[in-house]
mmCIF file of C-alpha atoms in Angstrom:
data_model
loop_
_atom_site.group_PDB
_atom_site.id
_atom_site.type_symbol
_atom_site.label_atom_id
_atom_site.label_comp_id
_atom_site.label_asym_id
_atom_site.label_seq_id
_atom_site.Cartn_x
_atom_site.Cartn_y
_atom_site.Cartn_z
ATOM 1 C CA UNK T 1 0.000 0.000 0.000
ATOM 2 C CA UNK T 2 1.574 3.285 -1.142
ATOM 3 C CA UNK T 3 1.858 5.909 1.584
ATOM 4 C CA UNK T 4 2.220 9.635 0.852
ATOM 5 C CA UNK T 5 3.221 12.197 3.484
ATOM 6 C CA UNK T 6 3.374 15.975 3.135
ATOM 7 C CA UNK T 7 5.979 17.568 5.394
ATOM 8 C CA UNK T 8 4.223 19.651 8.056
ATOM 9 C CA UNK T 9 7.197 21.998 8.302
ATOM 10 C CA UNK T 10 7.172 22.915 4.608
ATOM 11 C CA UNK T 11 5.305 25.869 3.171
ATOM 12 C CA UNK T 12 5.361 29.630 3.336
ATOM 13 C CA UNK T 13 7.477 31.309 5.990
ATOM 14 C CA UNK T 14 6.095 34.203 8.032
ATOM 15 C CA UNK T 15 7.503 36.865 5.697
ATOM 16 C CA UNK T 16 5.999 35.366 2.542
ATOM 17 C CA UNK T 17 2.659 34.701 4.268
ATOM 18 C CA UNK T 18 2.474 38.349 5.364
ATOM 19 C CA UNK T 19 3.314 39.666 1.882
ATOM 20 C CA UNK T 20 0.659 37.522 0.213
ATOM 21 C CA UNK T 21 -1.925 38.449 2.837
ATOM 22 C CA UNK T 22 -1.268 42.153 2.255
ATOM 23 C CA UNK T 23 -1.604 41.671 -1.500
ATOM 24 C CA UNK T 24 -4.868 39.779 -1.119
ATOM 25 C CA UNK T 25 -6.273 42.456 1.188
ATOM 26 C CA UNK T 26 -5.512 45.250 -1.286
ATOM 27 C CA UNK T 27 -6.802 43.279 -4.254
ATOM 28 C CA UNK T 28 -9.916 42.338 -2.294
ATOM 29 C CA UNK T 29 -10.806 46.028 -2.072
ATOM 30 C CA UNK T 30 -10.720 46.283 -5.845
ATOM 31 C CA UNK T 31 -7.518 48.333 -5.689
ATOM 32 C CA UNK T 32 -4.975 48.388 -8.506
ATOM 33 C CA UNK T 33 -1.821 46.967 -6.985
ATOM 34 C CA UNK T 34 1.647 46.599 -8.424
ATOM 35 C CA UNK T 35 4.336 44.327 -6.971
ATOM 36 C CA UNK T 36 8.022 45.096 -7.447
ATOM 37 C CA UNK T 37 9.355 41.739 -8.609
ATOM 38 C CA UNK T 38 7.761 38.319 -8.119
ATOM 39 C CA UNK T 39 6.013 38.356 -4.752
ATOM 40 C CA UNK T 40 7.361 34.845 -4.122
ATOM 41 C CA UNK T 41 9.754 32.596 -6.019
ATOM 42 C CA UNK T 42 6.993 30.260 -7.104
ATOM 43 C CA UNK T 43 5.485 30.629 -10.557
ATOM 44 C CA UNK T 44 2.146 29.022 -9.764
ATOM 45 C CA UNK T 45 1.477 31.218 -6.742
ATOM 46 C CA UNK T 46 2.450 34.296 -8.758
ATOM 47 C CA UNK T 47 -0.007 33.241 -11.456
ATOM 48 C CA UNK T 48 -2.780 32.790 -8.885
ATOM 49 C CA UNK T 49 -2.273 36.338 -7.655
ATOM 50 C CA UNK T 50 -1.960 37.654 -11.202
ATOM 51 C CA UNK T 51 -5.414 36.297 -11.914
ATOM 52 C CA UNK T 52 -6.641 38.221 -8.864
ATOM 53 C CA UNK T 53 -5.259 41.399 -10.422
ATOM 54 C CA UNK T 54 -1.713 41.743 -9.080
ATOM 55 C CA UNK T 55 0.597 43.401 -11.624
ATOM 56 C CA UNK T 56 4.271 42.452 -11.351
ATOM 57 C CA UNK T 57 6.754 45.140 -12.434
ATOM 58 C CA UNK T 58 10.498 45.721 -12.418
ATOM 59 C CA UNK T 59 12.425 48.793 -11.273
ATOM 60 C CA UNK T 60 12.430 50.340 -14.736
ATOM 61 C CA UNK T 61 8.651 50.074 -14.967
ATOM 62 C CA UNK T 62 8.223 51.469 -11.469
ATOM 63 C CA UNK T 63 10.179 54.582 -12.483
ATOM 64 C CA UNK T 64 7.426 55.371 -15.003
ATOM 65 C CA UNK T 65 4.559 55.057 -12.510
ATOM 66 C CA UNK T 66 2.957 57.895 -10.538
ATOM 67 C CA UNK T 67 0.216 58.052 -7.900
ATOM 68 C CA UNK T 68 -0.223 54.275 -7.587
ATOM 69 C CA UNK T 69 0.267 51.600 -4.934
ATOM 70 C CA UNK T 70 3.331 49.356 -5.087
ATOM 71 C CA UNK T 71 3.895 46.388 -2.787
ATOM 72 C CA UNK T 72 7.449 45.634 -1.703
ATOM 73 C CA UNK T 73 7.839 41.905 -1.177
ATOM 74 C CA UNK T 74 9.465 40.158 1.791
ATOM 75 C CA UNK T 75 12.982 40.331 0.282
ATOM 76 C CA UNK T 76 13.237 44.080 0.952
ATOM 77 C CA UNK T 77 14.535 46.963 -1.146
ATOM 78 C CA UNK T 78 17.445 49.446 -1.062
ATOM 79 C CA UNK T 79 16.906 53.087 0.006
ATOM 80 C CA UNK T 80 16.847 54.194 -3.653
ATOM 81 C CA UNK T 81 13.503 52.441 -4.159
ATOM 82 C CA UNK T 82 11.886 54.394 -1.322
ATOM 83 C CA UNK T 83 13.324 57.620 -2.715
ATOM 84 C CA UNK T 84 11.860 56.839 -6.137
ATOM 85 C CA UNK T 85 8.467 56.200 -4.552
ATOM 86 C CA UNK T 86 8.628 59.548 -2.745
ATOM 87 C CA UNK T 87 9.473 61.422 -5.948
ATOM 88 C CA UNK T 88 6.716 59.740 -7.960
ATOM 89 C CA UNK T 89 4.074 59.980 -5.206
ATOM 90 C CA UNK T 90 3.828 56.185 -5.048
ATOM 91 C CA UNK T 91 2.216 54.673 -1.952
ATOM 92 C CA UNK T 92 4.389 51.849 -0.661
ATOM 93 C CA UNK T 93 2.739 48.747 0.792
ATOM 94 C CA UNK T 94 5.793 47.519 2.659
ATOM 95 C CA UNK T 95 5.860 43.748 3.177
ATOM 96 C CA UNK T 96 9.588 43.523 3.922
ATOM 97 C CA UNK T 97 10.169 40.584 6.265
ATOM 98 C CA UNK T 98 10.939 41.825 9.811
ATOM 99 C CA UNK T 99 14.081 39.669 9.877
ATOM 100 C CA UNK T 100 15.339 41.279 6.652
ATOM 101 C CA UNK T 101 14.369 44.746 7.862
ATOM 102 C CA UNK T 102 16.369 44.315 11.054
ATOM 103 C CA UNK T 103 19.356 43.100 9.023
ATOM 104 C CA UNK T 104 19.159 46.140 6.740
ATOM 105 C CA UNK T 105 19.206 48.453 9.759
ATOM 106 C CA UNK T 106 22.226 46.725 11.290
ATOM 107 C CA UNK T 107 24.222 46.971 8.056
ATOM 108 C CA UNK T 108 23.228 50.618 7.598
ATOM 109 C CA UNK T 109 24.343 51.467 11.146
ATOM 110 C CA UNK T 110 27.664 49.694 10.586
ATOM 111 C CA UNK T 111 28.221 51.542 7.324
ATOM 112 C CA UNK T 112 27.388 54.907 8.872
ATOM 113 C CA UNK T 113 30.019 54.308 11.564
ATOM 114 C CA UNK T 114 32.568 55.271 8.857
ATOM 115 C CA UNK T 115 35.343 52.973 10.077
ATOM 116 C CA UNK T 116 38.329 53.661 7.821
ATOM 117 C CA UNK T 117 39.466 50.702 5.736
ATOM 118 C CA UNK T 118 36.797 48.390 7.162
ATOM 119 C CA UNK T 119 34.982 45.957 4.879
ATOM 120 C CA UNK T 120 31.315 45.071 5.198
ATOM 121 C CA UNK T 121 31.004 41.570 3.763
ATOM 122 C CA UNK T 122 27.715 39.888 2.909
ATOM 123 C CA UNK T 123 27.515 36.134 2.393
ATOM 124 C CA UNK T 124 24.797 35.902 -0.239
ATOM 125 C CA UNK T 125 23.803 35.420 -3.856
ATOM 126 C CA UNK T 126 24.817 38.261 -6.162
ATOM 127 C CA UNK T 127 21.819 39.889 -7.806
ATOM 128 C CA UNK T 128 19.328 38.334 -5.394
ATOM 129 C CA UNK T 129 16.619 40.821 -4.385
ATOM 130 C CA UNK T 130 17.439 40.591 -0.674
ATOM 131 C CA UNK T 131 21.172 41.029 -1.285
ATOM 132 C CA UNK T 132 20.572 44.052 -3.511
ATOM 133 C CA UNK T 133 18.591 45.590 -0.662
ATOM 134 C CA UNK T 134 21.399 44.871 1.804
ATOM 135 C CA UNK T 135 24.151 46.218 -0.441
ATOM 136 C CA UNK T 136 22.018 49.304 -0.993
ATOM 137 C CA UNK T 137 22.358 50.165 2.688
ATOM 138 C CA UNK T 138 26.085 50.723 2.038
ATOM 139 C CA UNK T 139 25.730 52.817 -1.133
ATOM 140 C CA UNK T 140 26.901 49.772 -3.083
ATOM 141 C CA UNK T 141 30.196 49.424 -1.197
ATOM 142 C CA UNK T 142 29.591 46.110 0.593
ATOM 143 C CA UNK T 143 31.488 43.054 -0.673
ATOM 144 C CA UNK T 144 29.367 40.033 -1.607
ATOM 145 C CA UNK T 145 30.761 36.499 -1.420
ATOM 146 C CA UNK T 146 28.593 33.688 -2.724
ATOM 147 C CA UNK T 147 30.390 30.697 -1.229
ATOM 148 C CA UNK T 148 33.253 29.560 0.970
ATOM 149 C CA UNK T 149 35.747 29.516 -1.922
ATOM 150 C CA UNK T 150 35.443 33.294 -2.343
ATOM 151 C CA UNK T 151 36.476 34.067 1.238
ATOM 152 C CA UNK T 152 40.145 33.929 0.219
ATOM 153 C CA UNK T 153 39.684 37.116 -1.871
ATOM 154 C CA UNK T 154 39.045 39.345 1.162
ATOM 155 C CA UNK T 155 41.536 41.908 2.453
ATOM 156 C CA UNK T 156 42.569 40.663 5.894
ATOM 157 C CA UNK T 157 44.723 43.683 6.731
ATOM 158 C CA UNK T 158 41.700 45.717 7.824
ATOM 159 C CA UNK T 159 38.560 45.242 9.911
ATOM 160 C CA UNK T 160 35.898 42.886 8.533
ATOM 161 C CA UNK T 161 32.222 42.883 9.502
ATOM 162 C CA UNK T 162 30.464 39.786 8.196
ATOM 163 C CA UNK T 163 26.715 39.427 7.618
ATOM 164 C CA UNK T 164 24.644 36.852 5.770
ATOM 165 C CA UNK T 165 21.642 36.774 3.495
ATOM 166 C CA UNK T 166 18.864 35.357 5.670
ATOM 167 C CA UNK T 167 18.404 32.169 3.621
ATOM 168 C CA UNK T 168 21.992 30.950 3.276
ATOM 169 C CA UNK T 169 23.443 27.752 4.714
ATOM 170 C CA UNK T 170 24.311 28.064 8.411
ATOM 171 C CA UNK T 171 27.052 25.444 8.137
ATOM 172 C CA UNK T 172 28.793 27.248 5.268
ATOM 173 C CA UNK T 173 28.481 30.546 7.129
ATOM 174 C CA UNK T 174 30.291 29.020 10.107
ATOM 175 C CA UNK T 175 33.049 27.713 7.802
ATOM 176 C CA UNK T 176 33.536 31.256 6.487
ATOM 177 C CA UNK T 177 33.699 32.622 10.034
ATOM 178 C CA UNK T 178 36.350 30.072 11.024
ATOM 179 C CA UNK T 179 38.486 30.896 7.983
ATOM 180 C CA UNK T 180 38.386 34.652 8.585
ATOM 181 C CA UNK T 181 39.192 34.205 12.273
ATOM 182 C CA UNK T 182 42.340 32.291 11.352
ATOM 183 C CA UNK T 183 43.484 34.781 8.688
ATOM 184 C CA UNK T 184 42.576 38.225 10.024
ATOM 185 C CA UNK T 185 45.679 40.363 10.577
ATOM 186 C CA UNK T 186 46.893 41.089 14.143
ATOM 187 C CA UNK T 187 45.345 44.329 15.289
ATOM 188 C CA UNK T 188 42.448 44.133 12.806
ATOM 189 C CA UNK T 189 38.914 43.556 14.109
ATOM 190 C CA UNK T 190 36.648 40.791 12.883
ATOM 191 C CA UNK T 191 33.007 40.592 13.886
ATOM 192 C CA UNK T 192 30.365 38.257 12.490
ATOM 193 C CA UNK T 193 26.617 38.590 12.835
ATOM 194 C CA UNK T 194 24.455 35.488 12.553
ATOM 195 C CA UNK T 195 21.592 36.912 10.504
ATOM 196 C CA UNK T 196 20.356 33.658 8.979
ATOM 197 C CA UNK T 197 16.607 33.204 9.379
ATOM 198 C CA UNK T 198 15.810 30.313 11.683
ATOM 199 C CA UNK T 199 12.669 29.433 9.702
ATOM 200 C CA UNK T 200 15.190 28.095 7.161
ATOM 201 C CA UNK T 201 18.106 27.077 9.381
ATOM 202 C CA UNK T 202 15.904 25.208 11.864
ATOM 203 C CA UNK T 203 14.296 23.308 9.007
ATOM 204 C CA UNK T 204 17.549 21.672 7.971
ATOM 205 C CA UNK T 205 17.581 18.913 10.623
ATOM 206 C CA UNK T 206 13.820 18.339 10.408
ATOM 207 C CA UNK T 207 13.718 18.106 6.621
ATOM 208 C CA UNK T 208 16.749 15.814 6.753
ATOM 209 C CA UNK T 209 14.892 13.454 9.102
ATOM 210 C CA UNK T 210 11.801 13.675 6.901
ATOM 211 C CA UNK T 211 13.797 12.731 3.794
ATOM 212 C CA UNK T 212 15.314 9.648 5.442
ATOM 213 C CA UNK T 213 11.853 8.245 6.269
ATOM 214 C CA UNK T 214 10.745 7.766 2.664
ATOM 215 C CA UNK T 215 11.713 5.764 -0.416
ATOM 216 C CA UNK T 216 11.107 8.752 -2.685
ATOM 217 C CA UNK T 217 11.215 12.498 -1.999
ATOM 218 C CA UNK T 218 9.511 15.080 -4.212
ATOM 219 C CA UNK T 219 10.847 18.531 -3.391
ATOM 220 C CA UNK T 220 8.382 21.095 -4.750
ATOM 221 C CA UNK T 221 10.016 24.435 -5.370
ATOM 222 C CA UNK T 222 10.404 27.292 -7.844
ATOM 223 C CA UNK T 223 13.737 27.298 -9.660
ATOM 224 C CA UNK T 224 14.501 30.842 -8.392
ATOM 225 C CA UNK T 225 14.222 30.009 -4.688
ATOM 226 C CA UNK T 226 17.532 30.360 -2.820
ATOM 227 C CA UNK T 227 16.405 28.630 0.373
ATOM 228 C CA UNK T 228 14.775 25.976 -1.792
ATOM 229 C CA UNK T 229 18.140 25.044 -3.272
ATOM 230 C CA UNK T 230 19.641 24.749 0.209
ATOM 231 C CA UNK T 231 16.816 22.547 1.503
ATOM 232 C CA UNK T 232 16.650 20.461 -1.684
ATOM 233 C CA UNK T 233 20.381 19.738 -1.518
ATOM 234 C CA UNK T 234 19.972 18.617 2.084
ATOM 235 C CA UNK T 235 17.218 16.191 1.053
ATOM 236 C CA UNK T 236 19.366 14.933 -1.820
ATOM 237 C CA UNK T 237 22.325 14.450 0.525
ATOM 238 C CA UNK T 238 20.447 12.075 2.825
ATOM 239 C CA UNK T 239 18.179 10.543 0.176
ATOM 240 C CA UNK T 240 19.615 10.224 -3.370
ATOM 241 C CA UNK T 241 16.115 9.357 -4.626
ATOM 242 C CA UNK T 242 15.046 13.014 -4.382
ATOM 243 C CA UNK T 243 13.577 14.954 -7.305
ATOM 244 C CA UNK T 244 13.120 18.710 -7.622
ATOM 245 C CA UNK T 245 9.845 19.644 -9.322
ATOM 246 C CA UNK T 246 7.924 22.879 -9.782
ATOM 247 C CA UNK T 247 4.503 21.262 -10.014
ATOM 248 C CA UNK T 248 2.529 18.027 -10.423
ATOM 249 C CA UNK T 249 2.929 17.956 -14.213
ATOM 250 C CA UNK T 250 6.658 17.187 -13.755
ATOM 251 C CA UNK T 251 6.074 13.957 -11.837
ATOM 252 C CA UNK T 252 7.410 10.973 -13.776
ATOM 253 C CA UNK T 253 5.334 7.814 -13.426
ATOM 254 C CA UNK T 254 8.531 5.738 -13.585
ATOM 255 C CA UNK T 255 9.644 7.237 -10.263
ATOM 256 C CA UNK T 256 6.768 5.456 -8.521
ATOM 257 C CA UNK T 257 7.715 1.924 -9.546
ATOM 258 C CA UNK T 258 8.582 -0.239 -6.557
ATOM 259 C CA UNK T 259 8.031 2.659 -4.138
ATOM 260 C CA UNK T 260 6.176 2.156 -0.865
ATOM 261 C CA UNK T 261 6.503 5.586 0.788
ATOM 262 C CA UNK T 262 6.678 9.056 -0.777
ATOM 263 C CA UNK T 263 7.523 12.274 1.046
ATOM 264 C CA UNK T 264 6.471 15.631 -0.392
ATOM 265 C CA UNK T 265 8.177 18.765 0.928
ATOM 266 C CA UNK T 266 9.178 22.199 -0.262
ATOM 267 C CA UNK T 267 10.748 25.595 0.314
ATOM 268 C CA UNK T 268 9.541 28.522 2.389
ATOM 269 C CA UNK T 269 8.207 29.878 -0.919
ATOM 270 C CA UNK T 270 6.183 26.749 -1.718
ATOM 271 C CA UNK T 271 2.411 26.997 -1.091
ATOM 272 C CA UNK T 272 0.756 24.120 0.748
ATOM 273 C CA UNK T 273 -1.905 23.867 -1.955
ATOM 274 C CA UNK T 274 0.762 23.076 -4.543
ATOM 275 C CA UNK T 275 2.169 20.207 -2.475
ATOM 276 C CA UNK T 276 -1.386 18.906 -2.083
ATOM 277 C CA UNK T 277 -1.835 19.025 -5.860
ATOM 278 C CA UNK T 278 1.300 16.887 -6.203
ATOM 279 C CA UNK T 279 -0.118 14.384 -3.727
ATOM 280 C CA UNK T 280 -3.394 14.230 -5.679
ATOM 281 C CA UNK T 281 -1.503 13.736 -8.952
ATOM 282 C CA UNK T 282 0.356 10.765 -7.465
ATOM 283 C CA UNK T 283 -2.937 9.287 -6.275
ATOM 284 C CA UNK T 284 -4.299 9.646 -9.805
ATOM 285 C CA UNK T 285 -1.240 7.985 -11.332
ATOM 286 C CA UNK T 286 -1.513 5.153 -8.839
ATOM 287 C CA UNK T 287 -5.120 4.493 -9.846
ATOM 288 C CA UNK T 288 -4.087 4.415 -13.510
ATOM 289 C CA UNK T 289 -1.321 1.932 -12.728
ATOM 290 C CA UNK T 290 -3.562 -0.472 -10.830
ATOM 291 C CA UNK T 291 -4.638 -3.479 -12.891
ATOM 292 C CA UNK T 292 -8.342 -3.520 -13.649
ATOM 293 C CA UNK T 293 -10.190 -6.741 -12.736
ATOM 294 C CA UNK T 294 -11.148 -8.796 -15.802
ATOM 295 C CA UNK T 295 -14.831 -9.732 -16.186
ATOM 296 C CA UNK T 296 -15.591 -13.386 -15.485
ATOM 297 C CA UNK T 297 -16.157 -15.406 -18.662
ATOM 298 C CA UNK T 298 -19.574 -16.974 -18.948
ATOM 299 C CA UNK T 299 -19.943 -20.712 -19.580
ATOM 300 C CA UNK T 300 -21.724 -21.942 -22.746
ATOM 301 C CA UNK T 301 -24.709 -23.175 -20.756
ATOM 302 C CA UNK T 302 -25.255 -19.918 -18.834
#
C-alpha cells in the first residue's frame, strides 16, 4: 500500500505569508496593486495572484509610474527604491520581512560608523533581491561572497564585519567565520553577525529526518528560490532518490515503480496547496497503474 506524506514543516514562511496576505487584502478592495518583482519565487502562486489582479513590475517600470500603490515583497529593497516612490508619489505597501528589515538596519548602522578601511562583507547570492537591498544600505560598497571559496579574496589587513543573506546555509556561514578568524591580521577587528533566518536554518535537521523516512522524496520548489536550493540539496544528501519539481505535471510515473513511501516537501516559498496538488496527482497515477479486474467469462450453458 503506497503511503504519501506531506511535510508539516514545509510551506510559506512568516515573511511570505504576510506579503501575500497584504496583497490579497488590497486586491480584495478592488484596488490596482503593483508588486516590485515576483512576490514569491513560485510561478504558480504568482499566477494565482496575477489572476486576482496583481501586476508584477520591475524597477524600470516602477520609475514610469505615478500616484499608484506598489507592494514591496518580503525580500526588501534598497533606500533608492523608497526615494523613487517619494518622488513619484507612489504609496508603498511595505511587506519587507521583519528579519530582513532588522538586518538592513544593522548593516546601515555599521556603514554609517565610517570605520576607515573596514569591509562590510555579505555572504549571499549576487543579484538576489534581498542582497541588492542589503548592499544598498552601504551605497553599493559592501562586498558580496557567494560561497566559501570566495572568502580567500578578502583583504585581511583591515577590519571585517560579516553578515549573511537570511536564507543561506548556516554550516557554510560558520566555515567562512572560522576561515576569517584564522586569517585576520593582528590588530584588525573581525566581527560576524548570525543573521540567517531560523525558519530556514531550523528546518535543515527536520527536513533531513523527513527525507530519510521515505523511499522517494519530491521537493516542490520554484527554480529561483535560494532557500529551496539549500533545503533540496539537504534532502538529496540524505536521500539520493530526491527529485526537484515545480509542479505536479513534472512527476514521472517511472519514479513510482517499486516505491512504498513518498515524502512531499518544499521551500519557504512553496504553497501548501501546490504540495497537495502533487499528492493528488500521485494518487491519480496510482489508480491508472492499478490493474483492472477482468470480467468473469460466462460458460456456454449460462
